[in-house]
Amino acid sequence: MSDQPNNRAVVLEAVRNHAPTSRVELAQLTGLTPASITYIVRTLLSDGLVTEVGHSESTGGKRRVLLEINHEARYGLGVQFTRGSIALAVSNLWGAVVGRSRTRSSLTADPHETVAKMAEAAHGLVSSLGIDPAALVAAGVTAPGPLDHTGGTLDAARNLPGWQGFPLRDEFATATGIPTSLHHDASAAAAGEFWSGAARNSRALGLIYMDVGIGAGLILDGQPVAGASGNAGEFGHLAVDRGGPMCRCGGRGCLEAVAGPHAVESAYEALTGRRQSYHRIGSAALADNQEALSVIQASADTMGTAVLSLANVLDLDHVVLAGPGFGEVASLYVQAISSKLGHAFASRNAHSIQVGISLNMRDAAAVGASVLALRAHLV
């Protein structure tokens, strides 16, 4: 009997979501035959991924053996690097984060130096958690797209000078000795939010991830949207102003060029004559500085228009904001997006659409990458 990887993943996910559960219930939940369930559960027990935890109450017949995830059997590591830091997260089989850390690092640093810092931080975090290194079976590293998933490299790296073509996946695997996968940061963040966050019940999730650039992670009916080359979600290059500034991608009026952090900094300088960082502008906006508030609000309004288009095309039911780029002003973006959707979302009479902030705002991509890497290893 063939143990198809997708069926094994389906059963493991069903145990995770419905534990404690029995083999009979798993057959009902998954639609697989009792014989297939028996075989797959046997392999999961043999691998130590699930465990038997007693029996159900008798209903007149033989009591059913109950199963649940052995959450300490395997761990996954996720790594995200942003313009100012490296964030790491370790997740267990439940999808729960058991440890996280952050260390400062510059995006302009030499790629080899940055990978060495990633590896050092990873070893430090795992050691501090007391995890058996053998149980840490997979790592996921995130980067802004577009990516070359076959080669494990950054394909364009428009916001990362010196990184284009760098074999990030293989370099990190060599530095740590951990099998490593490479993920688009927005897609990873969406996966983490769906499988271990507040959007678990979403049928159509759009996660907007902002750091230096802007991406969108999309999950429809429980499945990530990858696209032909695995680079779906380049939301920052949606054209929102045909007369707008040139973008690094070569287009004009892209969302990133009009409303991203660098655009906010430039708008503030044009308005005041003073150059300030995006986060300082955000802090000033929250303190009711009108100049700062006006440029943040303009960014948020443009973001709202772009999200409205995405929501209408994909009939989203959840929009989640994540990433260090939103920072402390995420609530202003939520308000602007909610206002646009409330007035013009095409399906608003058919269903509601929830807009919120990620449970893992600053390290959402690291959390998602740890889950994605672990899931891929297990199937």
Short mmCIF file of C-alpha atoms in Angstrom, two decimals:
data_model
loop_
_atom_site.label_atom_id
_atom_site.label_comp_id
_atom_site.label_asym_id
_atom_site.label_seq_id
_atom_site.Cartn_x
_atom_site.Cartn_y
_atom_site.Cartn_z
CA MET A 1 0.00 0.00 0.00
CA SER A 2 1.44 3.36 -1.02
CA ASP A 3 1.87 6.03 1.62
CA GLN A 4 1.32 9.08 -0.58
CA PRO A 5 3.10 12.15 0.85
CA ASN A 6 0.04 14.34 0.41
CA ASN A 7 -2.15 11.87 2.30
CA ARG A 8 0.38 11.67 5.10
CA ALA A 9 0.36 15.46 5.35
CA VAL A 10 -3.45 15.51 5.34
CA VAL A 11 -3.64 13.00 8.18
CA LEU A 12 -0.96 14.74 10.24
CA GLU A 13 -2.77 18.07 9.83
CA ALA A 14 -6.07 16.46 10.84
CA VAL A 15 -4.50 15.05 14.00
CA ARG A 16 -2.99 18.46 14.78
CA ASN A 17 -6.30 20.28 14.34
CA HIS A 18 -8.67 17.76 15.95
CA ALA A 19 -6.65 15.98 18.65
CA PRO A 20 -7.35 13.93 20.57
CA THR A 21 -8.91 11.99 17.71
CA SER A 22 -9.30 8.39 16.61
CA ARG A 23 -8.57 6.50 13.42
CA VAL A 24 -12.30 6.28 12.67
CA GLU A 25 -12.66 10.05 13.04
CA LEU A 26 -9.60 10.64 10.87
CA ALA A 27 -11.18 8.60 8.08
CA GLN A 28 -14.32 10.74 8.36
CA LEU A 29 -12.32 14.00 8.47
CA THR A 30 -10.01 13.21 5.54
CA GLY A 31 -12.17 11.05 3.30
CA LEU A 32 -9.45 8.40 3.19
CA THR A 33 -10.29 4.72 3.56
CA PRO A 34 -9.91 3.05 6.98
CA ALA A 35 -7.15 0.87 5.51
CA SER A 36 -5.20 3.95 4.34
CA ILE A 37 -5.66 5.63 7.71
CA THR A 38 -4.44 2.54 9.53
CA TYR A 39 -1.31 2.37 7.38
CA ILE A 40 -0.50 6.11 7.54
CA VAL A 41 -1.07 6.28 11.30
CA ARG A 42 1.24 3.30 11.74
CA THR A 43 4.02 5.18 9.92
CA LEU A 44 3.39 8.34 11.95
CA LEU A 45 3.58 6.36 15.18
CA SER A 46 6.75 4.65 14.00
CA ASP A 47 8.33 8.02 13.20
CA GLY A 48 7.31 9.37 16.61
CA LEU A 49 5.20 12.14 15.11
CA VAL A 50 1.95 11.13 16.80
CA THR A 51 1.31 9.29 20.02
CA GLU A 52 -1.55 7.27 21.51
CA VAL A 53 -3.06 9.01 24.51
CA GLY A 54 -5.75 6.70 25.82
CA HIS A 55 -9.21 5.67 24.74
CA SER A 56 -12.50 7.35 24.00
CA GLU A 57 -15.53 6.71 26.16
CA SER A 58 -17.41 3.56 25.23
CA THR A 59 -20.59 3.91 23.20
CA GLY A 60 -21.44 0.25 23.45
CA GLY A 61 -18.67 -1.13 21.30
CA LYS A 62 -14.89 -1.28 21.48
CA ARG A 63 -13.35 1.94 22.78
CA ARG A 64 -11.35 3.85 20.18
CA VAL A 65 -7.66 4.60 20.66
CA LEU A 66 -7.05 8.36 20.66
CA LEU A 67 -4.15 10.06 18.92
CA GLU A 68 -2.46 13.43 19.22
CA ILE A 69 0.66 15.15 17.93
CA ASN A 70 3.93 14.44 19.69
CA HIS A 71 4.78 18.12 19.67
CA GLU A 72 8.35 17.67 20.93
CA ALA A 73 9.31 15.14 18.26
CA ARG A 74 10.47 17.63 15.62
CA TYR A 75 11.28 21.34 15.41
CA GLY A 76 11.67 23.80 12.57
CA LEU A 77 13.78 26.96 12.45
CA GLY A 78 12.75 30.12 10.61
CA VAL A 79 15.02 33.03 9.73
CA GLN A 80 14.07 36.43 8.33
CA PHE A 81 16.44 39.26 7.69
CA THR A 82 15.25 42.83 7.37
CA ARG A 83 16.97 46.15 6.84
CA GLY A 84 18.08 46.34 10.46
CA SER A 85 17.94 42.91 12.06
CA ILE A 86 17.88 39.14 11.82
CA ALA A 87 14.84 37.52 13.43
CA LEU A 88 14.63 33.82 14.26
CA ALA A 89 11.83 31.56 15.45
CA VAL A 90 11.66 27.90 16.41
CA SER A 91 8.32 26.08 16.11
CA ASN A 92 7.23 22.63 17.24
CA LEU A 93 4.86 20.18 15.57
CA TRP A 94 1.83 22.00 16.95
CA GLY A 95 2.96 25.04 14.99
CA ALA A 96 3.58 26.81 18.30
CA VAL A 97 6.58 29.10 18.64
CA VAL A 98 8.84 27.77 21.41
CA GLY A 99 11.60 30.34 21.06
CA ARG A 100 12.53 33.47 19.17
CA SER A 101 15.39 35.94 19.04
CA ARG A 102 16.50 39.06 17.22
CA THR A 103 19.95 40.42 16.47
CA ARG A 104 20.98 43.60 14.69
CA SER A 105 22.39 43.38 11.19
CA SER A 106 22.62 45.68 8.20
CA LEU A 107 21.05 44.78 4.88
CA THR A 108 24.05 46.30 3.15
CA ALA A 109 26.45 43.90 4.85
CA ASP A 110 28.38 41.34 2.82
CA PRO A 111 26.09 38.32 2.19
CA HIS A 112 28.66 35.85 3.54
CA GLU A 113 29.01 37.92 6.71
CA THR A 114 25.25 38.08 7.13
CA VAL A 115 24.86 34.31 6.72
CA ALA A 116 27.58 33.78 9.34
CA LYS A 117 25.59 36.01 11.73
CA MET A 118 22.40 34.08 10.92
CA ALA A 119 24.10 30.77 11.69
CA GLU A 120 25.61 32.07 14.92
CA ALA A 121 22.25 33.42 16.06
CA ALA A 122 20.53 30.14 15.14
CA HIS A 123 22.98 28.03 17.13
CA GLY A 124 22.62 30.39 20.07
CA LEU A 125 18.83 30.23 20.06
CA VAL A 126 18.66 26.45 19.74
CA SER A 127 21.23 26.02 22.51
CA SER A 128 19.32 28.35 24.83
CA LEU A 129 16.13 26.31 24.31
CA GLY A 130 17.81 23.05 25.25
CA ILE A 131 16.52 21.34 22.12
CA ASP A 132 18.17 18.14 20.99
CA PRO A 133 19.96 19.21 17.77
CA ALA A 134 18.76 15.98 16.14
CA ALA A 135 15.16 17.10 16.61
CA LEU A 136 15.78 20.32 14.68
CA VAL A 137 15.15 18.82 11.27
CA ALA A 138 14.59 21.72 8.94
CA ALA A 139 15.17 25.44 8.47
CA GLY A 140 13.47 28.03 6.31
CA VAL A 141 15.12 31.31 5.33
CA THR A 142 13.03 34.16 3.96
CA ALA A 143 13.92 36.94 1.59
CA PRO A 144 12.06 39.55 -0.46
CA GLY A 145 11.19 38.36 -3.94
CA PRO A 146 11.46 37.62 -6.68
CA LEU A 147 13.40 34.45 -5.88
CA ASP A 148 14.97 31.67 -7.90
CA HIS A 149 13.52 28.72 -6.00
CA THR A 150 15.38 26.15 -8.08
CA GLY A 151 18.79 27.62 -7.35
CA GLY A 152 17.89 28.91 -3.89
CA THR A 153 19.00 32.43 -4.75
CA LEU A 154 17.66 35.97 -4.78
CA ASP A 155 16.64 36.57 -8.37
CA ALA A 156 16.47 40.36 -8.56
CA ALA A 157 17.34 41.72 -5.07
CA ARG A 158 16.39 45.27 -6.08
CA ASN A 159 16.37 46.40 -2.44
CA LEU A 160 19.45 44.34 -1.51
CA PRO A 161 22.56 45.53 -3.34
CA GLY A 162 25.12 42.76 -3.66
CA TRP A 163 22.67 39.92 -3.02
CA GLN A 164 21.44 39.13 -6.53
CA GLY A 165 22.32 35.55 -7.39
CA PHE A 166 23.70 34.83 -3.92
CA PRO A 167 23.00 31.16 -2.99
CA LEU A 168 21.34 32.00 0.31
CA ARG A 169 19.64 28.63 0.80
CA ASP A 170 22.75 26.52 0.29
CA GLU A 171 25.07 28.88 2.17
CA PHE A 172 22.86 28.77 5.26
CA ALA A 173 22.53 24.98 5.05
CA THR A 174 26.31 24.66 4.87
CA ALA A 175 26.86 27.08 7.76
CA THR A 176 24.39 25.32 10.08
CA GLY A 177 24.25 21.72 8.87
CA ILE A 178 20.44 21.99 8.73
CA PRO A 179 18.47 21.15 5.55
CA THR A 180 17.23 24.54 4.39
CA SER A 181 14.50 25.90 2.12
CA LEU A 182 14.11 29.43 0.77
CA HIS A 183 10.79 31.27 1.00
CA HIS A 184 9.31 34.56 -0.11
CA ASP A 185 8.93 36.61 3.08
CA ALA A 186 5.30 37.58 2.48
CA SER A 187 4.27 34.03 1.57
CA ALA A 188 6.00 32.65 4.65
CA ALA A 189 4.29 35.20 6.87
CA ALA A 190 0.90 34.25 5.43
CA ALA A 191 1.56 30.57 6.05
CA GLY A 192 2.50 31.25 9.65
CA GLU A 193 -0.60 33.37 10.19
CA PHE A 194 -2.86 30.73 8.68
CA TRP A 195 -1.45 27.63 10.37
CA SER A 196 -0.64 29.06 13.77
CA GLY A 197 -2.29 32.46 13.91
CA ALA A 198 -5.60 34.24 14.01
CA ALA A 199 -6.55 33.55 10.37
CA ARG A 200 -6.76 29.76 10.65
CA ASN A 201 -10.41 29.74 9.60
CA SER A 202 -9.94 31.98 6.58
CA ARG A 203 -10.92 30.68 3.15
CA ALA A 204 -9.23 33.55 1.33
CA LEU A 205 -6.38 35.23 3.19
CA GLY A 206 -4.32 38.13 1.94
CA LEU A 207 -1.37 39.04 4.15
CA ILE A 208 0.31 42.35 3.31
CA TYR A 209 3.96 42.28 4.34
CA MET A 210 5.95 45.51 4.45
CA ASP A 211 9.64 45.94 5.12
CA VAL A 212 11.73 47.92 2.64
CA GLY A 213 9.42 46.60 -0.07
CA ILE A 214 5.83 45.39 -0.02
CA GLY A 215 4.64 41.86 -0.71
CA ALA A 216 1.42 39.88 -0.40
CA GLY A 217 1.11 36.32 0.85
CA LEU A 218 -2.02 34.60 -0.41
CA ILE A 219 -3.74 31.47 0.89
CA LEU A 220 -6.92 30.29 -0.80
CA ASP A 221 -8.89 27.33 0.58
CA GLY A 222 -5.92 26.37 2.74
CA GLN A 223 -3.41 26.32 -0.12
CA PRO A 224 -0.64 28.91 -0.64
CA VAL A 225 -0.74 30.66 -4.00
CA ALA A 226 2.73 30.30 -5.50
CA GLY A 227 2.41 31.21 -9.16
CA ALA A 228 4.33 29.79 -12.13
CA SER A 229 7.78 30.47 -10.66
CA GLY A 230 6.86 30.56 -6.97
CA ASN A 231 6.90 34.36 -6.99
CA ALA A 232 3.22 35.24 -6.66
CA GLY A 233 2.61 38.17 -4.36
CA GLU A 234 4.84 40.96 -5.72
CA PHE A 235 2.18 43.35 -4.45
CA GLY A 236 4.57 46.28 -4.23
CA HIS A 237 4.74 46.37 -8.02
CA LEU A 238 1.03 46.84 -8.53
CA ALA A 239 0.73 50.11 -10.49
CA VAL A 240 -1.33 52.62 -8.51
CA ASP A 241 -0.33 55.93 -10.13
CA ARG A 242 0.53 56.03 -13.83
CA GLY A 243 2.12 59.45 -13.36
CA GLY A 244 3.97 58.44 -10.22
CA PRO A 245 7.69 58.03 -9.58
CA MET A 246 9.86 55.41 -11.24
CA CYS A 247 10.22 52.17 -9.30
CA ARG A 248 13.34 50.07 -8.91
CA CYS A 249 11.64 47.35 -10.96
CA GLY A 250 11.60 49.65 -13.99
CA GLY A 251 7.89 50.41 -13.79
CA ARG A 252 6.26 53.71 -12.92
CA GLY A 253 3.87 54.45 -10.08
CA CYS A 254 4.24 51.10 -8.31
CA LEU A 255 2.71 50.83 -4.85
CA GLU A 256 6.18 50.44 -3.30
CA ALA A 257 7.44 53.60 -5.01
CA VAL A 258 4.35 55.60 -4.05
CA ALA A 259 3.54 54.34 -0.55
CA GLY A 260 6.45 52.26 0.76
CA PRO A 261 8.76 53.35 3.59
CA HIS A 262 11.27 55.06 1.27
CA ALA A 263 8.42 56.92 -0.42
CA VAL A 264 7.15 58.13 2.96
CA GLU A 265 10.63 59.36 3.86
CA SER A 266 10.92 61.24 0.57
CA ALA A 267 7.44 62.77 0.92
CA TYR A 268 8.25 63.96 4.43
CA GLU A 269 11.52 65.53 3.26
CA ALA A 270 9.75 67.29 0.38
CA LEU A 271 7.16 68.64 2.81
CA THR A 272 9.44 69.72 5.65
CA GLY A 273 12.93 69.96 4.22
CA ARG A 274 14.10 67.48 6.86
CA ARG A 275 15.17 63.88 6.26
CA GLN A 276 13.83 61.45 8.87
CA SER A 277 13.59 57.68 9.07
CA TYR A 278 10.25 56.07 8.39
CA HIS A 279 9.94 54.91 11.99
CA ARG A 280 10.67 58.38 13.37
CA ILE A 281 8.01 59.77 11.06
CA GLY A 282 5.62 57.12 12.34
CA SER A 283 6.35 58.00 15.96
CA ALA A 284 5.76 61.68 15.19
CA ALA A 285 2.47 60.84 13.47
CA LEU A 286 1.25 59.00 16.55
CA ALA A 287 2.22 62.06 18.61
CA ASP A 288 -0.16 64.04 16.36
CA ASN A 289 2.52 65.84 14.37
CA GLN A 290 0.44 67.00 11.41
CA GLU A 291 3.22 66.91 8.83
CA ALA A 292 4.18 63.35 9.76
CA LEU A 293 0.54 62.30 10.02
CA SER A 294 -0.24 63.63 6.55
CA VAL A 295 2.46 61.58 4.77
CA ILE A 296 1.65 58.41 6.73
CA GLN A 297 -2.04 58.89 6.01
CA ALA A 298 -1.33 59.35 2.30
CA SER A 299 0.63 56.10 2.28
CA ALA A 300 -2.14 54.30 4.16
CA ASP A 301 -4.82 55.60 1.80
CA THR A 302 -2.89 54.40 -1.24
CA MET A 303 -2.35 51.05 0.45
CA GLY A 304 -6.08 50.86 1.07
CA THR A 305 -6.83 51.40 -2.61
CA ALA A 306 -4.37 48.67 -3.60
CA VAL A 307 -5.74 46.22 -1.02
CA LEU A 308 -9.27 46.93 -2.25
CA SER A 309 -8.23 45.80 -5.74
CA LEU A 310 -6.64 42.64 -4.34
CA ALA A 311 -9.68 41.88 -2.19
CA ASN A 312 -12.07 42.33 -5.12
CA VAL A 313 -10.03 40.15 -7.48
CA LEU A 314 -9.61 37.28 -4.99
CA ASP A 315 -12.78 37.73 -2.89
CA LEU A 316 -10.75 37.84 0.33
CA ASP A 317 -12.31 37.30 3.73
CA HIS A 318 -9.21 38.22 5.79
CA VAL A 319 -6.56 40.90 5.34
CA VAL A 320 -3.66 40.81 7.78
CA LEU A 321 -0.80 43.29 8.06
CA ALA A 322 2.66 42.08 9.06
CA GLY A 323 6.31 42.99 8.82
CA PRO A 324 8.61 45.52 10.46
CA GLY A 325 7.74 48.17 7.89
CA PHE A 326 4.33 48.81 9.41
CA GLY A 327 5.81 49.25 12.87
CA GLU A 328 3.90 51.27 15.41
CA VAL A 329 1.62 52.89 12.80
CA ALA A 330 0.01 49.62 11.68
CA SER A 331 -3.27 50.71 13.25
CA LEU A 332 -3.43 53.73 10.89
CA TYR A 333 -3.08 51.39 7.93
CA VAL A 334 -5.78 49.09 9.33
CA GLN A 335 -8.15 52.06 9.61
CA ALA A 336 -7.49 53.24 6.06
CA ILE A 337 -7.83 49.75 4.56
CA SER A 338 -10.99 49.02 6.56
CA SER A 339 -12.52 52.29 5.39
CA LYS A 340 -11.83 51.52 1.71
CA LEU A 341 -13.19 47.98 2.00
CA GLY A 342 -16.23 49.11 3.94
CA HIS A 343 -17.27 51.46 1.16
CA ALA A 344 -16.24 49.63 -1.99
CA PHE A 345 -15.56 45.91 -1.41
CA ALA A 346 -17.62 44.24 -4.12
CA SER A 347 -18.69 41.22 -2.02
CA ARG A 348 -19.49 43.14 1.17
CA ASN A 349 -23.16 42.11 1.01
CA ALA A 350 -22.20 38.44 0.66
CA HIS A 351 -19.72 38.23 3.53
CA SER A 352 -17.63 40.30 5.89
CA ILE A 353 -13.93 40.93 5.46
CA GLN A 354 -11.75 41.17 8.54
CA VAL A 355 -8.73 43.47 8.65
CA GLY A 356 -6.18 43.09 11.43
CA ILE A 357 -2.58 42.98 12.55
CA SER A 358 -0.51 39.81 12.67
CA LEU A 359 -0.01 38.10 16.00
CA ASN A 360 3.69 38.03 15.07
CA MET A 361 4.01 41.52 13.65
CA ARG A 362 7.80 41.93 13.48
CA ASP A 363 8.89 38.32 12.95
CA ALA A 364 5.92 36.90 11.05
CA ALA A 365 8.10 35.70 8.18
CA ALA A 366 10.45 33.84 10.54
CA VAL A 367 7.51 32.13 12.25
CA GLY A 368 5.98 31.15 8.92
CA ALA A 369 9.28 29.89 7.53
CA SER A 370 9.78 27.63 10.56
CA VAL A 371 6.36 26.07 9.99
CA LEU A 372 6.81 25.71 6.22
CA ALA A 373 10.23 24.10 6.56
CA LEU A 374 8.99 21.64 9.17
CA ARG A 375 5.89 20.67 7.19
CA ALA A 376 7.93 20.14 4.02
CA HIS A 377 10.38 17.89 5.89
CA LEU A 378 7.62 15.75 7.35
CA VAL A 379 5.98 14.88 4.03
#
